[in-house]
């Protein structure tokens, strides 16, 4: 699973759970436009760590923001938790390892962490095979 696939799955999940709310990727600005409405999402970090020669840990942290800081629905934290706790990435469910609702500069945000363990699968190579050829000589019986 790639970071782009996970990000797309988060956007799709948010759009499915909040069909009447605009969902868009966050811009570079930390403080959103005061006229903006809806939910933004952005990747905060992505990390791939090797545990062993054939095993890796992928860690992704996302920030989800409700853009109307003065008009937060009371059920929003619970709805976001429910929507993002388990997401489907190309048919495979992934569960968040941590969901944390916090306030930064009076702007509420949800931090979502996904951690996956992956194993490098070695390709099964075909072993060398010995090909044996035999030549048979045919003699003419007309001697």
PDB file of C-alpha atoms in Angstrom:
ATOM      1  CA  UNK A   1       0.000   0.000   0.000  1.00  0.00           C
ATOM      2  CA  UNK A   2       1.338   3.403  -0.947  1.00  0.00           C
ATOM      3  CA  UNK A   3       0.895   6.737   0.800  1.00  0.00           C
ATOM      4  CA  UNK A   4      -1.142   8.003  -2.151  1.00  0.00           C
ATOM      5  CA  UNK A   5      -3.499   5.036  -1.886  1.00  0.00           C
ATOM      6  CA  UNK A   6      -3.993   5.686   1.831  1.00  0.00           C
ATOM      7  CA  UNK A   7      -4.578   9.412   1.273  1.00  0.00           C
ATOM      8  CA  UNK A   8      -7.117   8.683  -1.466  1.00  0.00           C
ATOM      9  CA  UNK A   9      -8.885   6.196   0.824  1.00  0.00           C
ATOM     10  CA  UNK A  10      -9.126   8.826   3.576  1.00  0.00           C
ATOM     11  CA  UNK A  11     -10.601  11.388   1.157  1.00  0.00           C
ATOM     12  CA  UNK A  12     -13.074   8.813  -0.169  1.00  0.00           C
ATOM     13  CA  UNK A  13     -14.086   7.742   3.342  1.00  0.00           C
ATOM     14  CA  UNK A  14     -14.670  11.335   4.435  1.00  0.00           C
ATOM     15  CA  UNK A  15     -16.758  12.028   1.304  1.00  0.00           C
ATOM     16  CA  UNK A  16     -18.871   8.912   1.962  1.00  0.00           C
ATOM     17  CA  UNK A  17     -19.494   9.716   5.639  1.00  0.00           C
ATOM     18  CA  UNK A  18     -20.077  13.441   5.072  1.00  0.00           C
ATOM     19  CA  UNK A  19     -21.835  13.620   1.680  1.00  0.00           C
ATOM     20  CA  UNK A  20     -23.199  17.151   2.168  1.00  0.00           C
ATOM     21  CA  UNK A  21     -19.947  18.691   3.409  1.00  0.00           C
ATOM     22  CA  UNK A  22     -17.112  19.852   1.113  1.00  0.00           C
ATOM     23  CA  UNK A  23     -13.997  17.677   1.565  1.00  0.00           C
ATOM     24  CA  UNK A  24     -10.681  18.923   0.187  1.00  0.00           C
ATOM     25  CA  UNK A  25      -6.944  18.604   0.732  1.00  0.00           C
ATOM     26  CA  UNK A  26      -5.464  21.240   3.014  1.00  0.00           C
ATOM     27  CA  UNK A  27      -3.483  24.075   1.535  1.00  0.00           C
ATOM     28  CA  UNK A  28      -0.081  25.096   2.830  1.00  0.00           C
ATOM     29  CA  UNK A  29      -1.626  27.655   5.159  1.00  0.00           C
ATOM     30  CA  UNK A  30      -2.137  26.609   8.783  1.00  0.00           C
ATOM     31  CA  UNK A  31      -4.923  29.140   9.357  1.00  0.00           C
ATOM     32  CA  UNK A  32      -7.674  28.510   6.800  1.00  0.00           C
ATOM     33  CA  UNK A  33      -9.591  31.191   4.966  1.00  0.00           C
ATOM     34  CA  UNK A  34     -12.332  32.427   7.340  1.00  0.00           C
ATOM     35  CA  UNK A  35     -14.920  31.949   4.575  1.00  0.00           C
ATOM     36  CA  UNK A  36     -13.929  28.327   4.001  1.00  0.00           C
ATOM     37  CA  UNK A  37     -16.360  25.614   4.960  1.00  0.00           C
ATOM     38  CA  UNK A  38     -16.053  21.883   5.228  1.00  0.00           C
ATOM     39  CA  UNK A  39     -13.325  19.438   6.142  1.00  0.00           C
ATOM     40  CA  UNK A  40      -9.692  19.401   5.068  1.00  0.00           C
ATOM     41  CA  UNK A  41      -7.190  16.592   5.323  1.00  0.00           C
ATOM     42  CA  UNK A  42      -3.437  16.486   4.962  1.00  0.00           C
ATOM     43  CA  UNK A  43      -0.565  14.110   5.447  1.00  0.00           C
ATOM     44  CA  UNK A  44       1.648  15.233   8.310  1.00  0.00           C
ATOM     45  CA  UNK A  45       4.253  12.485   8.044  1.00  0.00           C
ATOM     46  CA  UNK A  46       4.996   9.185   6.360  1.00  0.00           C
ATOM     47  CA  UNK A  47       7.746   6.889   7.508  1.00  0.00           C
ATOM     48  CA  UNK A  48       9.051   3.481   6.498  1.00  0.00           C
ATOM     49  CA  UNK A  49      11.202   1.718   9.082  1.00  0.00           C
ATOM     50  CA  UNK A  50      12.972  -1.599   8.648  1.00  0.00           C
ATOM     51  CA  UNK A  51      12.488  -4.025  11.536  1.00  0.00           C
ATOM     52  CA  UNK A  52      14.324  -6.934  10.001  1.00  0.00           C
ATOM     53  CA  UNK A  53      15.740  -7.679   6.587  1.00  0.00           C
ATOM     54  CA  UNK A  54      12.319  -8.720   5.303  1.00  0.00           C
ATOM     55  CA  UNK A  55       9.905  -6.805   7.587  1.00  0.00           C
ATOM     56  CA  UNK A  56       9.001  -3.111   7.559  1.00  0.00           C
ATOM     57  CA  UNK A  57       6.715  -0.762   9.477  1.00  0.00           C
ATOM     58  CA  UNK A  58       4.859   1.969   7.594  1.00  0.00           C
ATOM     59  CA  UNK A  59       3.621   4.867   9.738  1.00  0.00           C
ATOM     60  CA  UNK A  60       1.363   7.658   8.491  1.00  0.00           C
ATOM     61  CA  UNK A  61       0.009  10.627  10.417  1.00  0.00           C
ATOM     62  CA  UNK A  62      -2.871  12.731   9.064  1.00  0.00           C
ATOM     63  CA  UNK A  63      -4.520  15.913  10.197  1.00  0.00           C
ATOM     64  CA  UNK A  64      -8.262  16.390   9.678  1.00  0.00           C
ATOM     65  CA  UNK A  65      -9.702  19.877  10.268  1.00  0.00           C
ATOM     66  CA  UNK A  66     -13.190  21.298  10.458  1.00  0.00           C
ATOM     67  CA  UNK A  67     -12.840  24.728   8.869  1.00  0.00           C
ATOM     68  CA  UNK A  68     -15.581  26.588  10.752  1.00  0.00           C
ATOM     69  CA  UNK A  69     -13.961  26.918  14.177  1.00  0.00           C
ATOM     70  CA  UNK A  70     -16.921  28.855  15.584  1.00  0.00           C
ATOM     71  CA  UNK A  71     -19.531  26.434  14.208  1.00  0.00           C
ATOM     72  CA  UNK A  72     -18.460  22.910  15.173  1.00  0.00           C
ATOM     73  CA  UNK A  73     -21.281  20.358  15.235  1.00  0.00           C
ATOM     74  CA  UNK A  74     -21.470  18.652  18.638  1.00  0.00           C
ATOM     75  CA  UNK A  75     -21.350  15.209  17.039  1.00  0.00           C
ATOM     76  CA  UNK A  76     -18.371  15.953  14.762  1.00  0.00           C
ATOM     77  CA  UNK A  77     -15.621  14.343  16.889  1.00  0.00           C
ATOM     78  CA  UNK A  78     -17.593  11.104  17.240  1.00  0.00           C
ATOM     79  CA  UNK A  79     -18.524  11.050  13.551  1.00  0.00           C
ATOM     80  CA  UNK A  80     -14.913  11.599  12.473  1.00  0.00           C
ATOM     81  CA  UNK A  81     -13.696   8.894  14.859  1.00  0.00           C
ATOM     82  CA  UNK A  82     -16.256   6.465  13.487  1.00  0.00           C
ATOM     83  CA  UNK A  83     -15.462   7.317   9.866  1.00  0.00           C
ATOM     84  CA  UNK A  84     -11.671   7.064  10.164  1.00  0.00           C
ATOM     85  CA  UNK A  85     -11.220   4.319  12.743  1.00  0.00           C
ATOM     86  CA  UNK A  86     -11.204   1.668  10.015  1.00  0.00           C
ATOM     87  CA  UNK A  87     -10.820   2.574   6.358  1.00  0.00           C
ATOM     88  CA  UNK A  88     -10.711   0.428   3.253  1.00  0.00           C
ATOM     89  CA  UNK A  89      -7.699   0.745   0.955  1.00  0.00           C
ATOM     90  CA  UNK A  90      -8.464  -1.072  -2.280  1.00  0.00           C
ATOM     91  CA  UNK A  91     -10.643  -3.587  -0.455  1.00  0.00           C
ATOM     92  CA  UNK A  92      -8.289  -4.166   2.490  1.00  0.00           C
ATOM     93  CA  UNK A  93      -9.386  -2.726   5.864  1.00  0.00           C
ATOM     94  CA  UNK A  94      -6.852  -0.679   7.825  1.00  0.00           C
ATOM     95  CA  UNK A  95      -7.466   0.317  11.423  1.00  0.00           C
ATOM     96  CA  UNK A  96      -6.123   3.542  12.915  1.00  0.00           C
ATOM     97  CA  UNK A  97      -3.610   2.973  15.684  1.00  0.00           C
ATOM     98  CA  UNK A  98      -4.477   6.307  17.286  1.00  0.00           C
ATOM     99  CA  UNK A  99      -7.166   8.971  16.900  1.00  0.00           C
ATOM    100  CA  UNK A 100      -6.682  12.167  18.886  1.00  0.00           C
ATOM    101  CA  UNK A 101      -8.898  15.260  18.926  1.00  0.00           C
ATOM    102  CA  UNK A 102      -7.030  18.399  19.986  1.00  0.00           C
ATOM    103  CA  UNK A 103      -7.001  22.163  19.631  1.00  0.00           C
ATOM    104  CA  UNK A 104      -4.177  24.122  18.057  1.00  0.00           C
ATOM    105  CA  UNK A 105      -4.396  27.938  18.248  1.00  0.00           C
ATOM    106  CA  UNK A 106      -8.136  27.589  19.009  1.00  0.00           C
ATOM    107  CA  UNK A 107      -8.581  25.532  15.833  1.00  0.00           C
ATOM    108  CA  UNK A 108      -9.807  21.985  16.460  1.00  0.00           C
ATOM    109  CA  UNK A 109      -8.170  19.137  14.581  1.00  0.00           C
ATOM    110  CA  UNK A 110      -8.195  15.375  14.566  1.00  0.00           C
ATOM    111  CA  UNK A 111      -4.889  13.551  14.346  1.00  0.00           C
ATOM    112  CA  UNK A 112      -5.147  10.069  12.846  1.00  0.00           C
ATOM    113  CA  UNK A 113      -2.293   7.570  12.807  1.00  0.00           C
ATOM    114  CA  UNK A 114      -2.147   4.431  10.680  1.00  0.00           C
ATOM    115  CA  UNK A 115       0.632   1.886  11.190  1.00  0.00           C
ATOM    116  CA  UNK A 116       1.059  -1.176   9.009  1.00  0.00           C
ATOM    117  CA  UNK A 117       3.560  -3.988   9.113  1.00  0.00           C
ATOM    118  CA  UNK A 118       4.641  -5.330   5.764  1.00  0.00           C
ATOM    119  CA  UNK A 119       6.786  -8.231   4.787  1.00  0.00           C
ATOM    120  CA  UNK A 120       8.924  -8.288   1.709  1.00  0.00           C
ATOM    121  CA  UNK A 121       7.935 -11.328  -0.267  1.00  0.00           C
ATOM    122  CA  UNK A 122      10.823 -12.857  -2.105  1.00  0.00           C
ATOM    123  CA  UNK A 123      10.032 -13.833  -5.635  1.00  0.00           C
ATOM    124  CA  UNK A 124      10.016 -17.515  -6.210  1.00  0.00           C
ATOM    125  CA  UNK A 125      12.673 -17.984  -8.809  1.00  0.00           C
ATOM    126  CA  UNK A 126      12.680 -20.980 -11.042  1.00  0.00           C
ATOM    127  CA  UNK A 127      15.595 -23.164 -10.319  1.00  0.00           C
ATOM    128  CA  UNK A 128      18.066 -23.983 -12.994  1.00  0.00           C
ATOM    129  CA  UNK A 129      17.067 -27.082 -14.786  1.00  0.00           C
ATOM    130  CA  UNK A 130      19.405 -29.431 -16.563  1.00  0.00           C
ATOM    131  CA  UNK A 131      18.381 -30.090 -20.086  1.00  0.00           C
ATOM    132  CA  UNK A 132      19.703 -33.301 -21.462  1.00  0.00           C
ATOM    133  CA  UNK A 133      19.872 -33.903 -25.166  1.00  0.00           C
ATOM    134  CA  UNK A 134      20.596 -37.235 -26.773  1.00  0.00           C
ATOM    135  CA  UNK A 135      21.490 -37.664 -30.354  1.00  0.00           C
ATOM    136  CA  UNK A 136      20.714 -40.954 -31.948  1.00  0.00           C
ATOM    137  CA  UNK A 137      22.295 -41.920 -35.170  1.00  0.00           C
ATOM    138  CA  UNK A 138      20.271 -43.862 -37.601  1.00  0.00           C
ATOM    139  CA  UNK A 139      22.080 -46.269 -39.808  1.00  0.00           C
ATOM    140  CA  UNK A 140      20.790 -47.195 -43.160  1.00  0.00           C
ATOM    141  CA  UNK A 141      19.809 -50.823 -43.320  1.00  0.00           C
ATOM    142  CA  UNK A 142      20.859 -51.052 -46.948  1.00  0.00           C
ATOM    143  CA  UNK A 143      24.436 -52.124 -46.591  1.00  0.00           C
TER     144      UNK A 143
END
